[in-house]
XYZ file of C-alpha atoms in Angstrom:
657
model
C 0.000 0.000 0.000
C 1.217 3.513 -0.830
C 1.364 5.787 2.205
C 0.364 9.392 1.517
C 3.117 11.820 2.414
C 1.233 14.898 1.152
C -2.433 15.845 1.642
C -3.044 16.309 -2.105
C -2.028 14.195 -5.103
C -0.179 16.992 -6.940
C 1.545 20.290 -6.243
C -1.035 22.340 -8.149
C -3.845 21.310 -5.805
C -1.565 21.798 -2.807
C -0.754 25.349 -3.902
C -4.412 26.159 -4.528
C -5.323 24.813 -1.095
C -2.564 26.890 0.531
C -3.874 30.055 -1.131
C -7.486 29.339 -0.136
C -6.506 28.648 3.460
C -4.400 31.822 3.555
C -7.546 33.750 2.714
C -9.586 31.947 5.376
C -7.045 31.915 8.197
C -7.167 35.598 9.295
C -10.925 35.369 9.815
C -10.569 32.027 11.587
C -7.832 33.377 13.881
C -9.727 36.567 14.741
C -12.901 34.668 15.642
C -10.884 32.274 17.790
C -9.113 35.101 19.657
C -12.288 37.130 20.069
C -14.235 34.247 21.612
C -11.250 33.175 23.737
C -10.970 36.642 25.288
C -14.434 36.219 26.838
C -13.818 32.695 28.166
C -11.059 32.859 30.793
C -9.735 29.720 32.439
C -9.487 29.335 36.190
C -5.751 29.954 35.887
C -6.371 33.298 34.199
C -9.055 34.221 36.728
C -6.599 33.673 39.560
C -4.017 35.813 37.840
C -6.549 38.585 37.349
C -7.449 38.411 41.016
C -3.780 39.030 41.845
C -3.596 41.956 39.433
C -4.774 45.122 41.234
C -4.783 47.139 38.007
C -6.903 44.626 36.091
C -4.605 44.969 33.083
C -6.020 41.898 31.354
C -9.565 43.224 31.539
C -8.339 46.551 30.213
C -6.586 44.848 27.296
C -9.742 42.885 26.494
C -11.845 46.040 26.417
C -9.230 47.808 24.287
C -8.620 45.090 21.699
C -12.196 43.842 21.269
C -13.208 46.733 18.953
C -10.001 46.206 16.964
C -10.711 42.475 16.583
C -14.249 43.232 15.433
C -13.101 45.773 12.849
C -10.462 43.419 11.457
C -12.982 40.571 11.413
C -15.412 42.572 9.309
C -12.585 43.419 6.900
C -11.475 39.759 6.671
C -14.921 38.271 6.012
C -15.002 38.899 2.220
C -11.573 37.278 1.783
C -12.633 34.318 3.941
C -15.748 33.818 1.828
C -13.688 33.855 -1.360
C -11.215 31.392 0.124
C -14.024 29.102 1.231
C -15.340 28.911 -2.351
C -12.010 27.395 -3.402
C -11.303 25.425 -0.201
C -14.555 23.468 -0.009
C -14.433 21.643 -3.394
C -10.737 20.880 -2.908
C -11.595 18.625 0.042
C -12.971 16.000 -2.328
C -9.406 15.439 -3.564
C -7.758 15.597 -0.144
C -6.207 12.418 1.224
C -7.439 11.183 4.633
C -4.088 11.472 6.417
C -0.508 12.687 6.086
C 2.342 10.241 6.643
C 5.681 11.550 7.860
C 8.843 9.533 8.169
C 12.073 10.825 9.633
C 14.765 9.134 7.562
C 16.722 6.791 9.780
C 20.407 7.666 10.122
C 21.161 5.779 13.341
C 21.787 2.159 14.287
C 18.519 1.756 16.201
C 15.897 3.107 13.798
C 12.803 1.338 12.581
C 14.633 -0.838 10.060
C 17.145 -1.947 12.690
C 14.375 -2.787 15.167
C 13.044 -5.424 12.762
C 16.228 -7.454 13.223
C 15.892 -7.623 17.004
C 13.191 -10.277 17.086
C 12.985 -13.347 14.902
C 10.017 -14.934 16.628
C 12.267 -17.435 18.396
C 14.019 -17.521 21.734
C 12.759 -15.210 24.447
C 9.533 -13.289 23.977
C 9.315 -9.679 22.870
C 7.573 -6.847 24.700
C 5.745 -3.987 22.963
C 4.603 -0.847 24.722
C 1.471 1.120 23.744
C 0.123 4.425 25.060
C -2.986 6.468 24.369
C -3.992 9.989 25.413
C -6.640 12.607 24.704
C -4.812 15.950 24.387
C -7.655 18.434 23.807
C -5.629 20.312 21.179
C -8.612 22.243 19.871
C -8.730 25.844 18.669
C -8.053 27.942 21.748
C -11.636 29.179 22.118
C -12.977 25.604 22.137
C -10.234 24.253 24.408
C -11.331 26.761 27.042
C -14.602 24.862 27.393
C -12.412 22.243 29.094
C -10.535 24.913 31.099
C -7.442 24.672 28.870
C -5.746 27.367 26.815
C -2.686 28.235 24.734
C -3.063 25.283 22.353
C 0.118 25.933 20.364
C 2.404 26.101 23.408
C 0.680 23.100 24.965
C 1.320 21.045 21.826
C 5.038 21.757 21.934
C 5.296 21.047 25.663
C 3.280 17.832 25.342
C 5.601 16.571 22.606
C 8.673 17.320 24.705
C 7.273 15.585 27.774
C 6.215 12.456 25.907
C 9.597 12.183 24.252
C 11.449 12.766 27.514
C 9.475 10.066 29.258
C 9.778 7.520 26.456
C 13.468 8.137 25.767
C 14.692 8.057 29.369
C 16.803 5.156 30.635
C 14.520 2.483 32.002
C 15.336 2.488 35.693
C 12.914 0.801 38.051
C 12.797 1.906 41.686
C 11.209 -0.501 44.130
C 10.636 0.665 47.695
C 10.898 -1.830 50.540
C 8.331 -0.672 53.085
C 5.726 -2.767 54.894
C 3.599 0.362 55.366
C 3.608 1.520 51.743
C 0.427 0.202 50.126
C -0.181 2.837 47.456
C -1.002 1.850 43.894
C 2.413 2.748 42.515
C 4.442 1.407 45.416
C 6.417 -1.793 44.911
C 7.758 -4.110 47.581
C 10.187 -6.033 45.403
C 13.783 -5.187 46.261
C 16.881 -5.443 44.147
C 20.346 -4.006 43.910
C 22.221 -1.715 41.603
C 25.965 -1.980 41.347
C 28.064 1.032 40.398
C 31.202 -0.129 38.681
C 34.437 1.225 40.040
C 37.694 1.901 38.270
C 38.877 -1.619 39.025
C 35.995 -3.140 37.143
C 34.606 -4.775 40.261
C 31.160 -4.208 41.711
C 30.288 -2.433 44.916
C 27.179 -2.208 47.034
C 25.063 0.852 46.540
C 25.716 3.457 49.240
C 22.877 4.265 51.533
C 22.529 7.853 50.357
C 20.776 7.009 47.075
C 17.593 9.024 47.211
C 14.229 8.755 45.536
C 15.117 11.480 43.083
C 14.142 11.479 39.525
C 14.610 14.338 37.186
C 18.281 14.149 36.293
C 20.053 14.678 33.045
C 21.497 11.578 31.496
C 23.626 10.345 28.664
C 22.703 7.313 26.636
C 24.894 5.281 24.301
C 27.608 7.326 22.738
C 27.458 9.954 25.470
C 24.836 12.081 23.750
C 23.024 14.574 25.907
C 19.257 15.008 25.499
C 19.729 18.580 24.318
C 21.784 17.288 21.405
C 18.571 16.077 19.810
C 15.756 18.252 18.459
C 14.612 19.555 21.828
C 15.578 17.835 25.052
C 15.295 14.104 24.573
C 17.359 11.493 22.739
C 16.177 10.039 19.505
C 14.958 6.523 19.000
C 17.453 3.946 20.058
C 19.459 6.022 22.500
C 18.397 3.847 25.392
C 20.570 0.880 26.066
C 18.014 -1.863 25.932
C 16.416 -0.960 22.627
C 12.936 -1.665 23.860
C 13.432 -4.698 26.094
C 11.670 -4.493 29.402
C 14.083 -6.873 31.057
C 17.132 -4.641 30.506
C 16.243 -2.254 33.302
C 18.411 -0.734 35.960
C 16.906 -1.806 39.277
C 17.456 0.364 42.354
C 16.712 -0.855 45.836
C 15.612 1.619 48.506
C 15.198 0.843 52.181
C 15.608 -2.912 52.030
C 17.739 -5.287 54.055
C 21.395 -4.366 53.864
C 23.330 -6.668 51.638
C 20.183 -8.409 50.538
C 19.927 -9.900 47.067
C 16.755 -10.810 45.235
C 16.315 -14.361 44.061
C 16.957 -15.371 40.490
C 19.018 -12.323 39.552
C 21.303 -12.407 36.540
C 24.291 -10.072 36.651
C 25.017 -10.305 32.935
C 23.159 -7.363 31.476
C 23.686 -4.138 29.653
C 24.343 -0.879 31.442
C 23.253 2.726 31.284
C 24.940 5.918 32.377
C 23.273 8.327 34.747
C 24.657 11.744 35.392
C 24.134 13.350 38.739
C 22.567 16.777 38.340
C 19.567 18.636 37.041
C 19.116 21.313 34.468
C 16.846 24.306 34.513
C 13.193 24.410 33.539
C 12.194 22.765 30.258
C 11.991 24.760 27.092
C 8.591 25.579 25.741
C 6.969 25.673 29.151
C 3.330 26.589 28.776
C 1.917 29.577 30.664
C -0.632 27.363 32.366
C 1.995 25.144 33.930
C 4.497 26.968 36.091
C 7.584 25.028 37.046
C 7.541 24.163 40.725
C 9.481 21.891 43.001
C 8.321 18.391 42.498
C 7.485 18.858 38.816
C 8.864 15.901 36.941
C 7.155 16.624 33.667
C 10.511 17.006 31.944
C 13.683 15.178 32.762
C 15.470 18.448 33.214
C 13.316 19.656 36.103
C 14.764 19.668 39.631
C 12.270 17.251 41.071
C 11.540 13.757 42.260
C 9.325 10.917 41.079
C 8.718 7.377 42.206
C 9.426 5.928 38.787
C 12.099 8.070 37.277
C 15.832 8.533 37.251
C 18.152 8.137 40.205
C 20.394 10.807 41.640
C 23.345 9.167 43.386
C 26.608 10.406 44.787
C 29.300 7.815 45.242
C 32.990 8.490 45.643
C 35.810 6.231 44.502
C 35.459 4.216 47.679
C 31.700 3.916 47.340
C 31.074 5.846 50.526
C 29.142 8.656 48.985
C 31.862 11.292 49.228
C 34.039 12.498 46.391
C 34.100 15.412 44.009
C 30.992 16.298 41.998
C 32.966 16.084 38.746
C 33.938 12.501 39.500
C 30.523 11.551 40.796
C 28.527 13.047 37.953
C 28.677 9.900 35.819
C 28.017 6.467 37.285
C 27.803 3.316 35.262
C 25.063 1.051 36.560
C 24.871 -2.562 35.646
C 21.337 -3.496 34.744
C 19.865 -6.387 36.669
C 17.732 -8.782 34.686
C 15.094 -10.038 37.106
C 12.687 -12.765 36.058
C 9.268 -11.186 35.820
C 7.307 -14.041 37.354
C 9.160 -13.836 40.661
C 8.880 -10.060 40.732
C 5.146 -10.091 40.089
C 4.500 -12.572 42.875
C 6.285 -10.214 45.248
C 4.764 -6.977 43.952
C 1.210 -7.861 43.020
C 0.198 -11.289 44.345
C -3.429 -10.650 43.318
C -2.649 -9.750 39.695
C -0.753 -11.313 36.819
C 0.864 -8.032 35.791
C 2.216 -4.804 37.251
C -0.036 -1.750 37.534
C 0.726 1.715 38.819
C 0.210 5.448 38.672
C 3.358 6.783 37.027
C 4.764 10.295 36.694
C 6.353 9.372 33.359
C 5.425 7.752 30.095
C 6.949 4.267 29.936
C 10.536 4.014 28.819
C 10.985 2.548 25.335
C 7.467 3.400 24.234
C 6.797 1.770 20.856
C 3.379 3.019 19.732
C 1.496 6.205 20.629
C -2.192 6.796 19.820
C -3.554 10.301 20.431
C -6.995 11.857 20.183
C -8.282 15.424 19.865
C -5.267 16.710 17.965
C -7.713 18.816 15.959
C -5.660 21.966 15.392
C -3.422 21.541 12.331
C -0.733 23.950 13.543
C -0.618 22.188 16.906
C -0.403 18.818 15.131
C 2.629 20.038 13.173
C 4.352 21.228 16.366
C 3.578 17.932 18.090
C 4.916 15.979 15.116
C 8.166 17.942 15.089
C 8.743 17.228 18.781
C 7.851 13.533 18.636
C 10.016 12.898 15.582
C 12.989 13.077 17.915
C 11.910 9.656 19.183
C 9.297 8.180 16.801
C 10.415 7.610 13.233
C 6.938 7.096 11.728
C 4.016 9.483 12.305
C 0.511 9.903 10.850
C -1.294 13.183 11.508
C -4.051 15.435 10.139
C -6.254 12.345 9.918
C -9.823 12.773 8.717
C -11.987 14.476 6.130
C -13.280 18.019 5.721
C -16.372 19.432 4.103
C -19.087 17.013 3.005
C -16.866 14.308 1.582
C -18.212 10.857 2.422
C -20.277 12.144 5.352
C -23.781 13.418 5.885
C -22.716 16.524 7.818
C -20.298 19.273 6.960
C -17.000 18.687 8.762
C -15.137 21.699 10.099
C -12.530 19.672 11.999
C -10.613 16.505 11.217
C -10.833 13.338 13.314
C -8.206 14.513 15.820
C -6.440 11.137 15.592
C -2.640 11.037 15.639
C -0.354 8.004 15.539
C 3.383 7.631 16.156
C 5.471 4.479 15.903
C 9.037 3.301 16.218
C 8.290 0.404 13.887
C 7.604 0.682 10.131
C 3.979 1.233 9.098
C 2.875 -1.126 6.315
C -0.807 -0.314 5.707
C -3.236 2.381 6.833
C -6.991 2.865 6.563
C -9.312 5.516 7.956
C -13.108 5.465 8.239
C -15.381 8.291 9.378
C -18.333 7.415 11.604
C -21.458 8.359 9.612
C -23.859 8.663 12.551
C -22.468 11.648 14.457
C -24.925 14.272 15.626
C -25.063 17.508 17.611
C -21.768 19.397 17.992
C -19.837 16.138 17.582
C -20.927 15.981 13.942
C -18.710 18.996 13.161
C -15.625 16.781 13.587
C -14.911 13.777 11.379
C -14.568 11.376 14.284
C -13.725 7.898 13.124
C -11.212 5.075 13.374
C -7.643 4.792 12.138
C -6.386 1.274 11.383
C -2.699 0.450 11.072
C -0.616 -2.565 10.266
C 2.980 -2.418 11.490
C 5.893 -4.756 11.008
C 7.703 -5.648 14.220
C 10.064 -8.416 13.105
C 10.744 -11.269 10.730
C 11.379 -14.978 11.173
C 14.493 -16.834 9.982
C 12.281 -18.063 7.125
C 11.648 -14.423 6.066
C 8.064 -14.421 7.280
C 6.986 -10.975 8.396
C 5.860 -10.553 11.992
C 3.154 -7.905 12.092
C 0.766 -6.270 14.506
C -2.570 -4.483 14.139
C -3.486 -1.274 15.956
C -6.772 0.637 15.863
C -7.071 4.181 17.218
C -10.536 5.687 17.634
C -12.589 8.424 19.291
C -16.293 7.765 19.842
C -19.296 10.075 20.092
C -19.118 12.333 23.164
C -22.608 13.382 24.403
C -23.357 11.077 27.367
C -27.017 10.582 26.499
C -26.283 9.031 23.069
C -25.479 5.450 24.084
C -27.128 3.998 20.977
C -24.855 6.044 18.708
C -21.729 4.804 20.484
C -22.905 1.197 20.230
C -23.428 1.621 16.493
C -19.931 3.026 16.239
C -18.514 0.057 18.155
C -20.273 -2.241 15.677
C -18.710 -0.338 12.786
C -15.325 -0.442 14.491
C -15.416 -4.245 14.655
C -16.580 -4.602 11.053
C -13.990 -2.163 9.715
C -11.213 -3.850 11.668
C -12.188 -7.284 10.311
C -12.246 -5.893 6.757
C -8.882 -4.196 7.269
C -7.231 -7.379 8.490
C -8.723 -9.352 5.605
C -7.704 -6.830 2.949
C -4.146 -6.399 4.232
C -3.297 -10.037 4.991
C -1.111 -11.834 2.479
C -0.589 -15.529 1.900
C 1.043 -16.928 -1.202
C 4.089 -18.873 -2.303
C 5.899 -15.683 -3.242
C 4.817 -13.889 -0.076
C 4.719 -16.287 2.908
C 1.908 -15.946 5.376
C 2.501 -13.267 7.968
C 2.537 -13.983 11.671
C 0.286 -11.720 13.763
C 1.898 -10.816 17.100
C -0.799 -8.518 18.562
C -4.130 -6.853 17.865
C -4.739 -3.726 19.963
C -7.521 -1.108 20.128
C -6.773 2.262 21.754
C -8.758 5.416 22.189
C -11.276 7.604 23.952
C -14.531 5.617 23.964
C -16.459 8.270 25.944
C -18.154 5.840 28.331
C -17.041 4.209 31.544
C -17.515 0.770 32.982
C -19.198 1.821 36.233
C -21.872 4.322 35.250
C -25.430 3.003 35.272
C -26.131 5.222 32.244
C -23.568 3.342 30.139
C -24.877 -0.203 30.562
C -25.516 -0.566 26.843
C -21.872 0.070 25.949
C -20.557 -1.981 28.875
C -22.257 -5.102 27.499
C -21.115 -4.662 23.909
C -19.711 -7.685 22.099
C -16.393 -5.870 21.592
C -15.443 -6.865 25.151
C -15.927 -10.540 24.333
C -13.388 -10.370 21.517
C -10.944 -7.936 23.126
C -9.741 -7.972 26.712
C -9.727 -4.887 28.915
C -6.949 -5.280 31.553
C -8.797 -2.961 33.981
C -12.192 -4.643 33.822
C -13.666 -7.577 35.708
C -16.991 -7.469 33.885
C -19.813 -5.117 32.897
C -20.131 -2.514 35.638
C -17.239 -3.940 37.665
C -13.684 -2.650 37.644
C -10.540 -4.096 39.161
C -9.743 -2.443 42.511
C -6.616 -0.688 41.252
C -8.225 0.844 38.133
C -8.818 4.589 38.311
C -10.604 7.129 36.150
C -8.868 8.872 33.263
C -11.042 12.003 33.089
C -10.010 14.846 35.375
C -12.361 17.333 36.993
C -11.584 20.405 34.888
C -12.273 22.820 37.757
C -9.168 21.613 39.594
C -6.650 21.416 36.745
C -4.543 24.293 38.089
C -4.778 23.569 41.810
C -1.356 23.432 43.425
C -2.026 19.891 44.653
C -2.254 18.524 41.098
C -0.550 21.004 38.785
C 2.694 18.997 38.514
C 3.176 15.342 37.519
C 4.554 14.340 40.916
C 1.786 16.102 42.819
C -0.938 14.602 40.659
C 0.634 11.173 41.041
C 0.562 11.445 44.827
C -3.017 12.737 44.861
C -4.300 9.890 42.678
C -2.734 7.312 44.962
C -5.234 8.220 47.678
C -8.965 7.624 47.607
C -9.683 11.113 48.911
C -7.561 12.673 46.181
C -9.283 10.672 43.462
C -12.694 11.736 44.684
C -11.604 15.346 44.718
C -9.861 15.640 41.363
C -11.282 12.947 39.084
C -14.553 13.319 37.184
C -17.241 10.864 38.211
C -20.264 9.639 36.233
C -23.046 12.169 36.047
C -26.643 11.128 36.560
C -29.636 12.023 34.427
C -31.720 12.454 37.543
C -32.430 16.119 38.382
C -30.432 17.841 41.091
C -27.590 15.348 41.090
C -24.374 17.335 41.026
C -20.916 15.782 41.096
C -19.736 17.377 44.332
C -22.667 16.112 46.349
C -22.684 12.612 44.888
C -19.040 11.623 45.123
C -19.409 9.815 48.421
C -22.227 7.691 46.981
C -20.499 6.724 43.736
C -18.737 3.433 43.219
C -15.462 3.113 41.380
C -12.492 5.436 41.145
C -13.747 7.932 38.558
C -14.738 7.839 34.897
C -12.344 5.659 32.937
C -13.133 6.529 29.336
C -9.677 6.014 27.777
C -9.208 2.351 26.913
C -6.509 -0.045 25.796
C -7.855 -3.421 24.630
C -5.962 -6.390 23.250
C -7.089 -9.544 21.471
C -6.216 -12.998 22.740
C -7.482 -14.689 19.591
C -6.665 -14.160 15.931
C -2.918 -14.150 16.581
C -0.353 -16.659 15.425
C -1.688 -20.040 16.700
C 1.434 -20.824 18.716
C 1.771 -17.360 20.250
C -0.038 -15.412 22.901
C 0.078 -11.829 24.062
C -0.098 -11.134 27.798
C -0.204 -7.806 29.617
C 3.045 -7.180 31.436
C 2.433 -3.656 32.773
C -0.430 -1.183 32.871
C 0.064 2.460 33.846
C -1.986 5.576 34.476
C 0.302 8.485 33.614
C 0.406 11.960 35.175
C 3.229 13.450 33.070
C 0.817 15.722 31.155
C -0.673 17.338 34.243
C -1.844 20.877 33.553
C -1.728 20.258 29.795
C -4.834 18.135 29.234
C -7.955 17.053 31.111
C -7.322 13.326 30.535
C -4.881 10.863 32.074
C -2.840 8.994 29.454
C -2.726 5.228 29.880
C -0.039 2.774 28.777
C 0.142 -0.983 28.390
C 3.090 -3.266 27.773
C 2.367 -6.584 26.051
C 4.681 -9.580 26.147
C 4.359 -11.710 23.016
C 5.676 -15.236 23.447
C 5.069 -18.757 22.198
C 3.927 -21.780 24.158
C 7.213 -23.509 23.372
C 9.153 -20.700 25.042
C 7.117 -20.989 28.247
C 7.554 -24.738 28.307
């Protein structure tokens, strides 16, 4: 299949579209700014309260007549541009594919040689997030603003989290029972000048946001913004190659079944200043671990250690700034029994996106300028990106579409096939966007017999109004049918092209219903959940105890308790914090407000962002099992949703035997 790298089939149409949009854009921008000036966020209201001169109100009163005059002048040009723009949409392609040409040893092509389908299993990490990158006036309905700056900051944070060295910190404490706490202990061994190993000194602290150097000694700032490109981490995507740090355990203790033969990673002691591109609605504070350069701490982040030549913790800062840690490969089964005896996989609230993230599915990236900024930032880590997904105008849909689908996909592995479908049954304000489903086929390896190992990923965003359950169920039906057609049309089996081996089948996205609300029973019982497994769900209307909501209460986005990743992580680890800052299901009964009903609600908030995986339809001898599941706070203050991540381990029955 040919992947579309430009939105139009020829340069003439592209130039005509650019001219038409140039005529429309001034009117579009003026309307957006004019409406935004009358819809302040809670952050802006607090700033105005601290401003005795009310300068912002004065500026609004001064510039409003100017905006109106310019808007009237721009309307004729916008109308002329619209006459050209609208018919051009019939020739527009449904997405734009961008590939950053691989120049390094660990790009997408090199990743295909890491797994041959034999030997040990292979883990793949997926993440999904709703970013609310709407035009600024519309984003303010969700108490968010400054869409362009948010897009740049979001891209930097995702890349920083995914590109960081994978260092696991497990805290030995019989009193620590929080969701993200771990009781499994292990050791890290700094390597001295003599090549021997030493015990970790007792002054290693739970500190996270340090600068680091990966392979080749490259600093994060050497790449496009402040994170290394794909492949800079030592393990190249393997979960097992993780640096394990033990805090507060028995002195001299050693975990069972530990293998000392592993790769290493370098950690530099120190922290840089605030991250570049910081958005106005997210002030840098102590404890903010949104970027690896911030002077803060996080439970699952990097380690700041000071060890002298004798291992005592003294020594000069110049000598202590770089420590080589040997990674400890710990068998996952033993670790899980220690950490989560009631669950087959790890689960936590994390202040960072998972290290070595392979696939990223995003929703509500509606603004095209914001999508371009996000793409530029993420290309420092992801080689393959699809953005500006959807249709405009009346093409293939019953309603006129002003916005695209908002779907955005990034991958470290090569994309083989792509398909997009627009849901035809949207109504109300949701019908203005071409919400739909994006289907992708990626290659993740090849066998010694040159059979391709592939995976299928679907990214979607369903209808939003809570009262329209029937519409969402129809869309779930279409999603299943489209996915089956996509797999059938893209599968290949012939003598010249051997049958492909399917490693995973994953569905990600914002489904706009939760599994606990009594108003969403229709969606909870949909047949999709019989074919795909939800790691957080026990059954219709019943969640696993550790699952939490992914929709934040927009009124509290800028509260000091939750405005940084670390603070939000700590708040969500407590039941009281979840009830205060997560959105809960609303009731159709009159007089039922969220604040007064929280004590009566069951569950831990509205979980509307899902990651589902299939256990059937894969290679007959393989199976995919969840290895980790995370609720991520790294985008605190930048969106009203919690990103979620899932790591799948693909292995064969022969390997387990």
